[in-house]
XYZ file of C-alpha atoms in Angstrom:
735
model
C 10.752 141.367 -148.629
C 13.233 142.922 -150.884
C 15.240 140.859 -153.257
C 18.266 142.645 -155.249
C 19.644 140.878 -158.003
C 22.561 142.227 -160.119
C 22.978 141.563 -164.082
C 25.631 142.440 -166.223
C 24.068 143.792 -169.174
C 25.775 147.055 -169.976
C 25.295 146.784 -173.944
C 21.692 145.868 -173.903
C 19.125 148.767 -172.828
C 16.673 145.772 -171.775
C 19.279 144.930 -169.089
C 16.706 144.973 -166.113
C 13.510 143.316 -166.143
C 11.048 142.473 -163.448
C 8.706 139.636 -163.259
C 5.420 139.031 -161.391
C 5.798 136.000 -159.133
C 2.529 133.913 -160.020
C 1.531 130.284 -159.660
C 2.930 129.534 -163.024
C 6.691 130.249 -163.853
C 6.490 130.801 -167.432
C 8.920 133.759 -168.540
C 7.194 136.985 -168.862
C 8.998 140.074 -170.314
C 8.089 143.394 -168.900
C 8.472 146.758 -170.738
C 12.082 148.299 -170.508
C 10.513 151.388 -168.779
C 9.109 149.478 -165.837
C 11.825 148.581 -163.459
C 9.719 147.604 -160.281
C 6.360 145.921 -159.918
C 4.796 144.876 -156.555
C 3.846 141.350 -156.502
C 1.152 139.935 -154.104
C 1.604 136.434 -152.818
C -1.425 134.620 -151.503
C -1.048 133.086 -148.053
C -2.233 129.618 -149.665
C 0.941 129.575 -151.754
C 3.700 127.073 -150.747
C 6.177 127.926 -148.068
C 8.825 128.067 -150.559
C 8.668 129.604 -154.149
C 11.032 129.430 -156.997
C 11.693 132.851 -158.753
C 12.919 132.697 -162.318
C 14.282 135.642 -164.352
C 15.091 136.088 -167.806
C 17.746 138.429 -168.959
C 18.668 139.029 -172.672
C 22.315 138.508 -173.464
C 24.496 140.219 -176.132
C 24.412 137.138 -178.331
C 20.568 137.361 -178.490
C 19.855 134.584 -176.159
C 18.373 134.659 -172.866
C 19.942 134.097 -169.533
C 17.740 132.549 -167.089
C 18.405 133.331 -163.322
C 16.452 131.567 -160.877
C 16.358 131.455 -156.875
C 14.229 129.813 -154.242
C 12.785 132.269 -151.498
C 10.879 131.342 -148.174
C 7.411 132.742 -148.430
C 5.960 134.878 -145.434
C 3.401 133.432 -142.923
C 1.048 136.368 -143.985
C 0.103 138.132 -147.075
C 3.211 140.181 -148.292
C 4.060 142.377 -151.095
C 7.127 141.369 -152.887
C 9.141 143.423 -155.303
C 12.037 141.979 -157.314
C 14.395 144.647 -158.193
C 17.133 144.388 -160.535
C 20.174 146.626 -160.803
C 20.346 148.638 -163.751
C 23.817 150.213 -164.518
C 22.099 153.330 -166.368
C 20.536 154.349 -163.071
C 22.244 156.933 -161.031
C 23.882 156.325 -157.617
C 21.374 159.026 -156.106
C 18.509 157.393 -157.599
C 19.496 154.020 -156.356
C 19.967 155.417 -152.873
C 16.674 157.210 -152.789
C 14.851 154.063 -153.736
C 16.676 152.211 -151.133
C 15.810 154.571 -148.640
C 12.235 154.523 -149.490
C 12.325 150.815 -149.186
C 13.765 150.701 -145.996
C 11.250 153.096 -144.414
C 8.432 151.183 -145.852
C 9.937 147.841 -144.424
C 10.139 149.638 -141.024
C 6.526 150.846 -141.148
C 5.326 147.299 -141.878
C 7.299 145.893 -138.866
C 6.047 148.812 -136.665
C 2.468 148.163 -137.897
C 2.690 144.421 -137.106
C 4.181 145.081 -133.572
C 1.360 147.478 -132.801
C -1.104 144.970 -133.904
C 0.419 142.217 -131.802
C 0.525 144.651 -128.953
C -3.086 145.521 -129.158
C -4.304 141.944 -129.407
C -2.325 141.235 -126.233
C -3.795 144.223 -124.298
C -7.379 143.232 -125.403
C -6.590 139.620 -124.084
C -5.446 141.079 -120.879
C -8.101 143.409 -120.156
C -11.150 141.664 -121.723
C -12.724 138.870 -119.528
C -14.880 136.664 -121.698
C -16.014 133.625 -119.528
C -17.077 130.424 -121.361
C -20.102 128.636 -120.197
C -19.939 125.075 -119.453
C -22.724 122.670 -120.015
C -21.753 120.458 -117.369
C -21.363 123.111 -114.653
C -24.256 123.423 -112.312
C -25.741 126.865 -112.491
C -24.941 128.618 -109.393
C -27.606 129.766 -107.059
C -28.975 133.395 -107.856
C -29.300 134.634 -104.246
C -25.661 133.795 -103.391
C -24.140 134.803 -106.686
C -25.747 138.111 -106.070
C -23.407 138.856 -103.345
C -20.355 136.900 -103.941
C -19.953 138.209 -107.612
C -19.719 136.358 -110.886
C -16.085 134.883 -110.036
C -17.623 132.877 -107.043
C -19.263 130.433 -108.771
C -16.611 130.069 -111.664
C -14.285 127.325 -111.799
C -10.655 127.675 -110.735
C -9.423 127.686 -114.296
C -11.828 130.670 -115.432
C -11.026 132.444 -112.028
C -7.344 132.290 -113.024
C -7.678 133.692 -116.479
C -10.010 136.360 -115.313
C -8.747 139.959 -115.407
C -8.161 141.694 -112.120
C -10.483 144.339 -112.522
C -13.616 141.886 -112.046
C -12.302 141.008 -108.620
C -11.610 144.229 -107.411
C -13.707 144.881 -104.018
C -13.018 147.101 -100.982
C -14.328 146.136 -97.798
C -15.301 149.644 -96.031
C -14.900 148.009 -92.607
C -11.103 147.194 -93.161
C -8.324 149.417 -91.769
C -7.041 150.129 -95.424
C -10.254 151.951 -96.163
C -10.236 153.992 -92.980
C -6.604 155.093 -93.782
C -7.628 155.955 -97.471
C -10.238 158.377 -96.171
C -7.618 159.869 -93.936
C -5.577 160.486 -97.107
C -8.665 161.685 -99.082
C -9.648 164.094 -96.040
C -6.101 165.750 -96.211
C -6.350 166.359 -99.855
C -10.079 167.850 -99.204
C -8.566 170.039 -96.304
C -5.847 171.320 -98.658
C -8.191 172.728 -101.051
C -10.550 173.859 -98.553
C -8.091 176.211 -97.103
C -5.523 177.065 -99.876
C -7.821 177.095 -103.029
C -9.895 180.097 -101.480
C -6.868 181.581 -99.773
C -4.870 181.515 -102.934
C -7.864 183.042 -105.016
C -8.074 185.875 -103.039
C -4.382 186.619 -101.452
C -2.316 187.139 -104.729
C 0.846 187.248 -102.481
C -0.085 183.625 -101.266
C -0.787 182.412 -104.773
C 2.479 183.868 -106.333
C 4.821 182.741 -103.439
C 5.585 179.336 -104.304
C 3.937 178.485 -107.743
C 5.815 175.424 -108.425
C 4.763 173.770 -105.052
C 1.155 174.867 -105.454
C 1.264 173.303 -108.961
C 2.617 170.094 -107.409
C 0.180 169.950 -104.537
C -2.815 170.853 -106.808
C -2.191 167.849 -109.144
C -1.239 165.346 -106.411
C -4.629 166.198 -104.969
C -6.161 165.699 -108.280
C -4.518 162.228 -108.577
C -5.835 161.166 -104.952
C -9.521 162.255 -106.211
C -8.909 160.218 -109.392
C -8.017 157.299 -107.210
C -10.908 158.045 -104.798
C -13.310 157.521 -107.489
C -11.943 153.994 -108.254
C -12.080 153.166 -104.548
C -15.618 154.645 -104.135
C -16.724 152.536 -107.109
C -15.459 149.296 -105.774
C -16.616 149.880 -102.300
C -18.737 146.933 -101.028
C -22.214 147.609 -99.449
C -24.629 145.499 -97.378
C -27.668 143.832 -99.264
C -29.919 141.720 -97.100
C -27.175 141.412 -94.466
C -24.445 140.234 -96.844
C -21.302 142.242 -98.315
C -21.762 142.750 -102.200
C -18.143 142.058 -103.624
C -19.207 141.816 -107.486
C -17.245 144.382 -108.927
C -19.696 145.041 -111.876
C -22.565 145.454 -109.425
C -20.586 147.709 -107.244
C -19.577 149.972 -109.986
C -23.174 149.956 -111.416
C -24.483 151.025 -107.916
C -22.162 153.817 -107.586
C -22.622 155.280 -111.066
C -26.440 155.061 -110.093
C -25.975 157.456 -107.033
C -25.902 161.151 -106.586
C -22.211 160.633 -105.256
C -20.817 159.812 -108.539
C -22.206 163.095 -110.015
C -20.378 165.100 -107.340
C -17.144 163.268 -107.539
C -17.007 163.618 -111.270
C -17.912 167.742 -110.969
C -14.974 167.596 -108.301
C -12.480 166.467 -110.686
C -13.772 168.003 -113.940
C -10.750 169.504 -115.472
C -11.380 173.360 -114.705
C -7.699 173.913 -114.922
C -7.912 174.009 -118.651
C -8.831 177.969 -118.082
C -5.087 178.214 -117.271
C -4.154 178.261 -120.958
C -6.133 181.721 -121.544
C -5.831 182.939 -117.882
C -2.578 182.288 -116.553
C -1.970 181.980 -112.942
C 1.521 183.882 -113.150
C -0.736 186.938 -114.297
C -2.350 187.375 -110.731
C -0.858 190.772 -109.672
C -3.157 193.032 -107.233
C -6.116 191.137 -108.797
C -8.991 189.357 -106.993
C -9.795 186.679 -107.923
C -6.986 184.931 -108.992
C -7.213 181.998 -111.627
C -6.815 179.435 -108.865
C -10.659 180.457 -108.368
C -11.578 177.829 -111.115
C -10.626 175.086 -108.889
C -13.293 175.824 -106.387
C -15.151 172.647 -107.591
C -12.653 170.683 -105.748
C -14.661 171.664 -102.521
C -17.409 169.185 -103.585
C -15.620 166.475 -102.124
C -16.196 167.784 -98.586
C -18.736 164.823 -97.801
C -15.730 162.273 -98.056
C -14.045 164.119 -95.243
C -17.280 163.913 -92.855
C -17.370 160.345 -93.671
C -13.951 159.997 -92.251
C -15.108 161.947 -89.206
C -17.762 159.779 -88.743
C -15.437 156.737 -88.832
C -12.925 158.234 -86.490
C -16.009 158.793 -83.763
C -16.801 155.202 -83.735
C -13.257 154.010 -83.812
C -11.375 156.185 -81.208
C -11.326 155.720 -77.299
C -12.147 159.537 -77.001
C -15.157 160.520 -78.911
C -16.120 163.532 -77.029
C -12.543 165.079 -77.273
C -12.265 164.207 -81.173
C -15.956 165.827 -81.538
C -14.576 169.034 -79.816
C -11.548 169.136 -82.196
C -13.917 168.612 -85.171
C -15.943 171.512 -84.121
C -13.123 173.665 -83.691
C -11.672 172.987 -87.023
C -15.085 173.635 -88.558
C -15.037 177.120 -86.874
C -11.433 178.010 -88.014
C -12.517 177.098 -91.581
C -15.322 179.308 -91.518
C -13.719 182.191 -90.063
C -10.936 181.738 -92.803
C -13.304 181.475 -95.583
C -15.237 184.894 -93.884
C -11.535 186.431 -93.807
C -11.056 185.884 -97.575
C -14.396 187.129 -98.432
C -13.700 190.378 -96.462
C -10.431 191.080 -98.203
C -12.285 190.439 -101.526
C -14.896 192.920 -100.623
C -11.959 195.376 -99.730
C -10.872 194.852 -103.284
C -14.051 195.394 -105.014
C -14.821 198.394 -102.713
C -11.170 199.748 -103.102
C -8.314 199.336 -100.564
C -8.328 202.455 -98.211
C -11.164 204.001 -99.645
C -12.876 204.118 -96.166
C -12.108 203.052 -92.638
C -14.064 199.760 -92.887
C -12.088 198.310 -95.738
C -8.587 197.044 -95.493
C -5.945 199.618 -95.928
C -3.298 198.431 -98.494
C -0.853 201.588 -98.255
C 2.310 200.973 -96.549
C 5.091 198.406 -97.041
C 3.782 196.721 -93.433
C 0.131 196.656 -94.582
C 1.191 195.184 -97.997
C 2.718 192.100 -96.604
C 0.870 188.851 -96.824
C 1.050 188.164 -93.146
C -0.482 191.492 -92.188
C -3.100 191.142 -94.868
C -4.227 187.786 -93.561
C -3.852 188.396 -89.781
C -5.958 191.495 -89.859
C -8.597 189.868 -92.138
C -8.634 186.732 -89.753
C -9.049 189.011 -86.765
C -11.981 190.956 -88.326
C -13.641 187.850 -89.307
C -13.256 186.476 -85.874
C -14.742 189.509 -83.908
C -17.720 189.779 -86.643
C -18.896 185.952 -86.536
C -18.404 185.799 -82.637
C -19.873 189.255 -82.161
C -17.192 189.964 -79.631
C -15.537 193.399 -79.639
C -16.029 196.293 -81.813
C -15.121 196.628 -85.690
C -15.043 199.421 -87.782
C -18.187 201.186 -88.948
C -19.471 200.323 -92.421
C -20.036 203.343 -94.684
C -21.677 202.197 -97.800
C -24.369 199.941 -98.629
C -22.329 196.979 -99.843
C -20.410 197.167 -96.376
C -23.644 197.223 -94.408
C -25.183 194.150 -96.218
C -22.049 192.339 -95.901
C -21.747 193.117 -92.009
C -25.341 192.247 -91.587
C -25.008 188.998 -93.231
C -22.064 188.070 -91.200
C -23.853 188.845 -87.840
C -26.670 186.664 -88.867
C -24.484 183.892 -89.773
C -22.482 184.317 -86.924
C -25.660 184.169 -84.474
C -27.007 181.072 -86.266
C -23.631 179.151 -86.775
C -21.833 179.734 -83.710
C -25.261 179.521 -81.484
C -25.379 176.058 -82.977
C -21.525 175.186 -82.280
C -21.537 176.604 -78.921
C -24.722 174.535 -78.004
C -22.967 171.279 -79.340
C -19.672 172.228 -77.493
C -21.827 172.645 -74.402
C -23.484 169.209 -74.819
C -20.114 167.559 -75.352
C -18.535 168.787 -72.312
C -21.474 167.841 -70.313
C -21.306 164.252 -71.759
C -17.694 164.129 -70.816
C -18.636 164.625 -67.260
C -22.037 162.809 -67.166
C -20.216 159.617 -65.400
C -18.788 161.978 -62.809
C -22.066 163.728 -62.275
C -23.924 160.507 -61.789
C -21.326 159.214 -59.343
C -21.377 162.417 -57.363
C -25.046 162.052 -57.088
C -24.862 158.530 -55.643
C -22.361 159.613 -53.203
C -24.088 162.567 -52.133
C -27.318 160.503 -51.689
C -25.295 157.930 -49.330
C -23.754 160.951 -47.350
C -27.271 162.240 -46.740
C -28.545 159.013 -45.700
C -25.575 158.497 -43.275
C -26.280 162.007 -41.789
C -30.029 161.235 -41.488
C -29.321 157.826 -39.686
C -26.395 159.585 -37.531
C -23.727 157.259 -38.857
C -20.279 157.351 -36.930
C -17.751 159.692 -38.320
C -15.315 156.870 -38.548
C -17.821 154.671 -40.776
C -18.767 157.707 -42.738
C -15.003 158.344 -43.526
C -14.755 154.530 -44.492
C -17.622 154.866 -47.005
C -16.264 158.053 -48.525
C -12.920 156.600 -49.054
C -14.534 153.625 -50.687
C -16.246 155.790 -53.044
C -12.971 157.728 -53.766
C -11.287 154.256 -54.556
C -13.564 153.170 -56.827
C -13.889 156.296 -58.759
C -9.798 156.470 -59.115
C -9.916 152.679 -60.162
C -12.738 153.161 -62.950
C -14.907 150.927 -61.161
C -17.863 153.091 -60.557
C -19.456 152.015 -63.812
C -22.451 149.810 -63.678
C -21.437 146.887 -65.863
C -25.349 145.663 -66.182
C -26.330 149.136 -67.357
C -23.454 149.800 -69.769
C -23.627 146.453 -71.461
C -27.129 146.169 -71.345
C -27.639 147.630 -74.675
C -25.578 144.767 -76.279
C -27.017 141.437 -77.532
C -26.472 138.307 -75.275
C -23.828 136.926 -77.749
C -21.906 139.922 -77.863
C -22.126 140.468 -73.877
C -20.911 136.924 -73.451
C -18.139 137.347 -75.578
C -16.751 140.660 -73.796
C -17.306 138.830 -70.383
C -15.359 135.621 -71.392
C -12.610 138.142 -72.675
C -12.598 139.843 -69.486
C -13.148 137.048 -66.829
C -12.360 133.774 -68.428
C -8.610 133.484 -67.466
C -9.490 134.400 -63.996
C -12.044 131.877 -63.879
C -9.414 129.325 -65.131
C -7.628 129.715 -62.027
C -10.266 127.913 -59.700
C -9.108 124.221 -59.427
C -12.423 122.698 -59.540
C -13.205 124.506 -62.747
C -10.305 123.262 -64.536
C -10.660 121.230 -67.696
C -14.515 122.106 -67.503
C -16.582 122.417 -70.596
C -16.154 125.547 -72.506
C -19.942 125.992 -72.287
C -20.052 125.893 -68.625
C -17.390 128.392 -68.180
C -19.182 130.963 -70.596
C -22.368 130.532 -68.513
C -20.355 131.053 -65.240
C -18.506 134.347 -66.541
C -21.790 135.996 -67.017
C -22.461 135.433 -63.247
C -19.261 136.810 -62.007
C -19.780 139.971 -59.820
C -17.027 142.310 -58.966
C -17.051 143.374 -55.227
C -14.606 145.969 -53.809
C -13.594 145.598 -50.001
C -11.853 148.483 -48.078
C -8.955 147.914 -45.618
C -10.156 146.044 -42.584
C -13.354 144.497 -44.031
C -14.047 140.914 -43.488
C -14.899 138.775 -46.462
C -16.073 135.921 -44.474
C -16.038 134.804 -40.893
C -15.433 131.405 -39.362
C -18.564 129.612 -39.008
C -20.807 131.688 -41.633
C -22.559 129.565 -44.258
C -20.791 129.550 -47.571
C -23.175 131.049 -50.046
C -20.462 132.591 -52.435
C -17.056 131.712 -53.650
C -14.302 134.239 -54.141
C -11.444 134.993 -56.693
C -9.074 137.517 -55.745
C -8.635 139.979 -58.702
C -6.458 142.574 -57.236
C -5.231 143.259 -53.688
C -3.902 141.285 -50.619
C -5.972 139.479 -48.103
C -4.967 137.813 -44.820
C -6.324 134.815 -42.903
C -6.425 135.619 -39.174
C -7.142 133.607 -36.046
C -10.338 134.248 -33.921
C -8.448 137.076 -32.138
C -8.166 138.921 -35.283
C -4.321 139.639 -34.838
C -2.543 136.584 -35.448
C -1.923 136.061 -39.444
C -2.252 132.404 -40.259
C -1.779 132.891 -44.381
C -1.757 135.437 -46.832
C -3.807 135.711 -49.913
C -2.959 137.553 -53.310
C -4.062 138.000 -56.852
C -5.277 134.798 -58.248
C -6.200 133.214 -55.105
C -9.373 131.385 -54.519
C -11.276 130.589 -51.527
C -14.754 129.031 -50.574
C -15.277 126.893 -53.659
C -16.048 123.699 -52.013
C -18.634 125.143 -49.764
C -20.847 126.377 -52.816
C -20.852 122.417 -53.977
C -22.965 121.255 -51.113
C -20.995 117.936 -50.627
C -22.526 115.633 -48.335
C -20.278 114.272 -45.568
C -18.447 117.592 -45.512
C -17.184 117.899 -41.817
C -17.346 121.530 -41.833
C -21.023 121.663 -42.875
C -20.534 123.976 -45.693
C -19.534 126.557 -43.276
C -16.413 128.842 -43.330
C -13.310 127.491 -41.536
C -11.316 130.580 -41.212
C -11.615 134.372 -40.951
C -10.418 136.190 -44.269
C -9.724 140.030 -43.897
C -8.782 142.597 -46.590
C -5.473 144.052 -45.857
C -5.808 147.241 -48.170
C -8.397 148.021 -51.102
C -9.236 144.756 -52.608
C -11.226 143.685 -55.840
C -12.770 140.222 -55.767
C -14.788 138.526 -58.112
C -17.758 136.719 -56.190
C -19.772 133.619 -57.663
C -23.052 132.857 -55.796
C -24.125 129.348 -54.979
C -27.515 129.925 -56.745
C -25.760 131.172 -59.781
C -23.556 127.935 -59.831
C -26.284 125.307 -59.615
C -28.539 127.353 -62.043
C -25.478 126.905 -64.688
C -24.872 123.306 -63.701
C -28.532 122.223 -64.444
C -27.920 122.166 -68.036
C -24.610 120.310 -67.597
C -25.053 117.016 -65.436
C -21.633 115.527 -66.617
C -20.001 118.835 -65.233
C -22.043 118.770 -62.036
C -20.737 115.104 -61.310
C -17.063 116.053 -62.065
C -17.245 118.956 -60.009
C -18.521 117.020 -57.188
C -15.789 114.500 -57.576
C -13.194 117.203 -57.616
C -14.654 118.863 -54.488
C -14.591 115.460 -52.889
C -10.890 114.968 -53.611
C -10.044 118.535 -52.002
C -11.975 117.396 -48.781
C -10.113 114.145 -48.516
C -6.802 115.782 -49.131
C -7.527 117.843 -46.190
C -9.281 115.261 -44.130
C -12.689 117.118 -44.233
C -14.823 114.248 -45.615
C -16.784 111.798 -43.855
C -16.714 108.683 -46.293
C -19.609 106.880 -44.744
C -21.877 110.044 -44.899
C -20.845 110.703 -48.259
C -21.467 107.026 -49.574
C -24.760 106.933 -47.740
C -25.897 110.192 -49.369
C -24.737 108.831 -52.796
C -26.486 105.624 -52.373
C -29.610 107.442 -51.104
C -29.376 109.805 -54.042
C -28.875 107.020 -56.442
C -31.933 105.241 -55.260
C -33.889 108.194 -55.077
C -32.636 108.598 -58.673
C -33.677 105.164 -59.688
C -37.034 105.728 -58.207
C -37.512 109.022 -60.051
C -36.386 107.143 -63.492
C -38.834 104.146 -62.822
C -41.807 106.670 -61.929
C -41.055 108.566 -65.080
C -40.946 105.457 -67.203
C -44.101 104.480 -65.611
C -45.819 108.080 -66.385
C -44.444 107.677 -69.967
C -46.278 104.369 -70.483
C -49.418 105.552 -68.976
C -49.269 108.458 -71.020
C -48.980 106.449 -74.204
C -51.780 104.154 -73.212
C -53.952 107.084 -72.733
C -53.138 108.517 -75.895
C -53.837 105.046 -77.586
C -57.367 104.996 -75.811
C -58.147 108.425 -76.639
C -57.419 107.793 -80.334
C -59.624 104.644 -80.369
C -62.561 106.483 -78.457
C -62.544 109.127 -80.987
C -62.425 106.801 -84.071
C -65.481 104.601 -82.587
C -67.235 107.832 -81.960
C -67.051 109.180 -85.399
C -67.928 105.646 -86.628
C -71.044 105.506 -84.421
C -72.120 109.095 -85.566
C -72.039 107.969 -89.205
C -74.022 104.772 -88.516
C -76.772 106.469 -86.767
C -76.828 109.278 -89.787
C -77.667 106.444 -92.131
C -80.090 104.685 -89.916
C -82.048 108.085 -89.343
C -82.081 108.536 -93.234
C -83.513 105.126 -93.854
C -86.108 105.490 -90.961
C -87.271 108.496 -92.493
C -88.179 106.797 -95.635
C -90.446 104.025 -93.624
C -93.992 104.746 -92.537
C -94.200 105.927 -89.175
C -95.818 103.311 -87.251
C -94.121 100.343 -88.956
C -91.108 99.801 -86.728
C -92.791 101.427 -83.417
C -93.103 97.751 -81.707
C -89.523 96.858 -82.860
C -88.170 99.937 -81.009
C -90.066 99.173 -77.983
C -88.551 95.607 -78.019
C -85.210 96.930 -78.677
C -85.387 99.194 -75.925
C -86.193 96.603 -73.541
C -83.385 94.486 -74.765
C -80.931 97.430 -74.325
C -81.975 97.788 -70.758
C -81.548 94.217 -70.442
C -78.142 94.330 -72.089
C -77.021 97.022 -69.785
C -77.892 95.053 -66.678
C -76.063 91.997 -68.097
C -73.021 93.954 -68.672
C -73.088 93.757 -72.488
C -71.078 96.528 -73.968
C -72.825 99.579 -75.363
C -70.967 99.101 -78.685
C -72.357 95.392 -79.199
C -75.834 96.448 -78.296
C -75.912 99.191 -80.897
C -74.498 96.660 -83.324
C -77.154 94.199 -82.549
C -79.953 97.136 -82.582
C -78.943 98.098 -85.988
C -78.874 94.862 -87.575
C -82.439 93.737 -86.048
C -83.749 97.055 -87.009
C -82.841 96.758 -90.591
C -83.939 93.136 -91.106
C -87.318 93.558 -89.089
C -88.283 96.860 -90.646
C -87.636 95.554 -93.998
C -89.673 92.355 -93.350
C -92.680 94.460 -92.215
C -92.460 96.916 -94.855
C -92.615 94.301 -97.665
C -95.742 92.612 -95.776
C -97.495 95.903 -95.687
C -96.723 96.881 -99.250
C -98.086 93.279 -100.231
């Protein structure tokens, strides 16, 4: 802070003095030659400070000037400057300019310091550990990242870079790969082409510069995206940005990405692109390291093959693109060799003479034509005349044989795969036709069969769903079936408001059947073993004469649902009550009775509700015999009660048997232990000391068995008697 003070001291040479601000305010006189003095005010001083200045007067006294100034918050350097009339205006102006520049530089320094601190707080994330927080699980934290277990306050203050993670399965990643692939394709085509054809390089230099550096920017962004791509570890997606970056930098992909974006364009400073005139290669050749990003484009191709609905067509397009790029590179190489050998020096190289041959279009078209003939080994090309030309042609022929043999083989397999479904269908139809000819089937029936095959193929119903979906797990197979058939199954009245689990079981058991015009789906009096749901087509209900139309059934109609429930008291006896015939080609879903009851076995409540709904439908049509139904229901209930009582009795018997077996095992173990102890004691006695006792006890054992005494009781008495008598006799013999 600068303070300017004016003092009227024209006669006194000591008119201007400066004083150092200090803690004490004593007057202090400085030498006359010193006009300014920097003063350092420590930050511990008071917020206000009184400045005093002693100025000599003409009468010999001292005039004291004082003033109060506010101290800054931080350390500062103050200079009290007093105007001296002896100074010239130029010197004063120069000093003022110097002071202003110093003041501005200090302000700029403070602003930069504040900005630096703010940026550090923004980019640096310093999580604080809390003692009260429970430590996160290490296994889950490894996949969820450090921010997953952090508190909401900490996650809100953490910088966004620590939360950046890209899921490679999302559409954003797929679209980004498309952008990167376009940049790679641009470099594949134009970097090599501009390095050889100088006319192409000099055509629109501004556009080339723009496209080059736009592609470089895409490459740089792709490094960031690639460094934050999630990956699976133990089945979980890793989303911790720090771990993702560490994983990326450890791979070889990072090295290739770095080399692909290495600034080789710096060579333009001493090798200007505009200097390329009738010269090969042009300076743009330094950008060939951009081709190292080719794997990113193949990654996009792989994702597209799995996402597109026409994989075979896409594979063919990919192979054609690879062929065109190879021919393009070979054409550029041919033009470069022509430059090295000399344009027009022989018949093999390109002849640059003439205005027509000097044009860019003619140069590229002829080179591309020559490359196509050479690599495909089709047609004749000019004969080489020197060793370099012969070597290049031989290398081209070998590359053409190897590369194009592989490519043509792949295209052939792709085309055959595109027709594999048609071939299988044709083989099945040929087999059926041969069988009909062998069995001498009528011509009319044979024509109907052929028309049925044609209809199924035209409507894409010739696929075997079981075989196609056989590779999927049961869960995914069930989800596909639910997506395809669940709405159709809900149209059945008896299945409305059923448990979702039952409907999921039933959709897996639906079978599609195709009926030709005039085919009978069912006839009156047939035993109902299936129920049908009309998916597409039109059916008619006809009388016994087959001509009178009683009703018409369209898409969504259902019939035969009551017959598959086997309801007792049904007056029709679970038989068909009408003739149903297909008016044209009709697609029907069929649900067999056996499949229905297999699904209902695990859902007893649903079985009961379905039976009740079937009874309501029969009552509505007057086809239910209540007496028979109630009798069957009571008989079923009585049988069910008997079965329940029998099951309870069996459970009790099993419990008692288990208890007895446990007691027997325990008693058997205890008996073994006691016998072992007796045998050990007996071995220590004389051999003839207890023989009489054993004989007596054997007789008592037989008597006890005849009297019905339990074996355990006899054994216990035997052991007690044996121990007491043997001990007594042993003592007598010893005495």
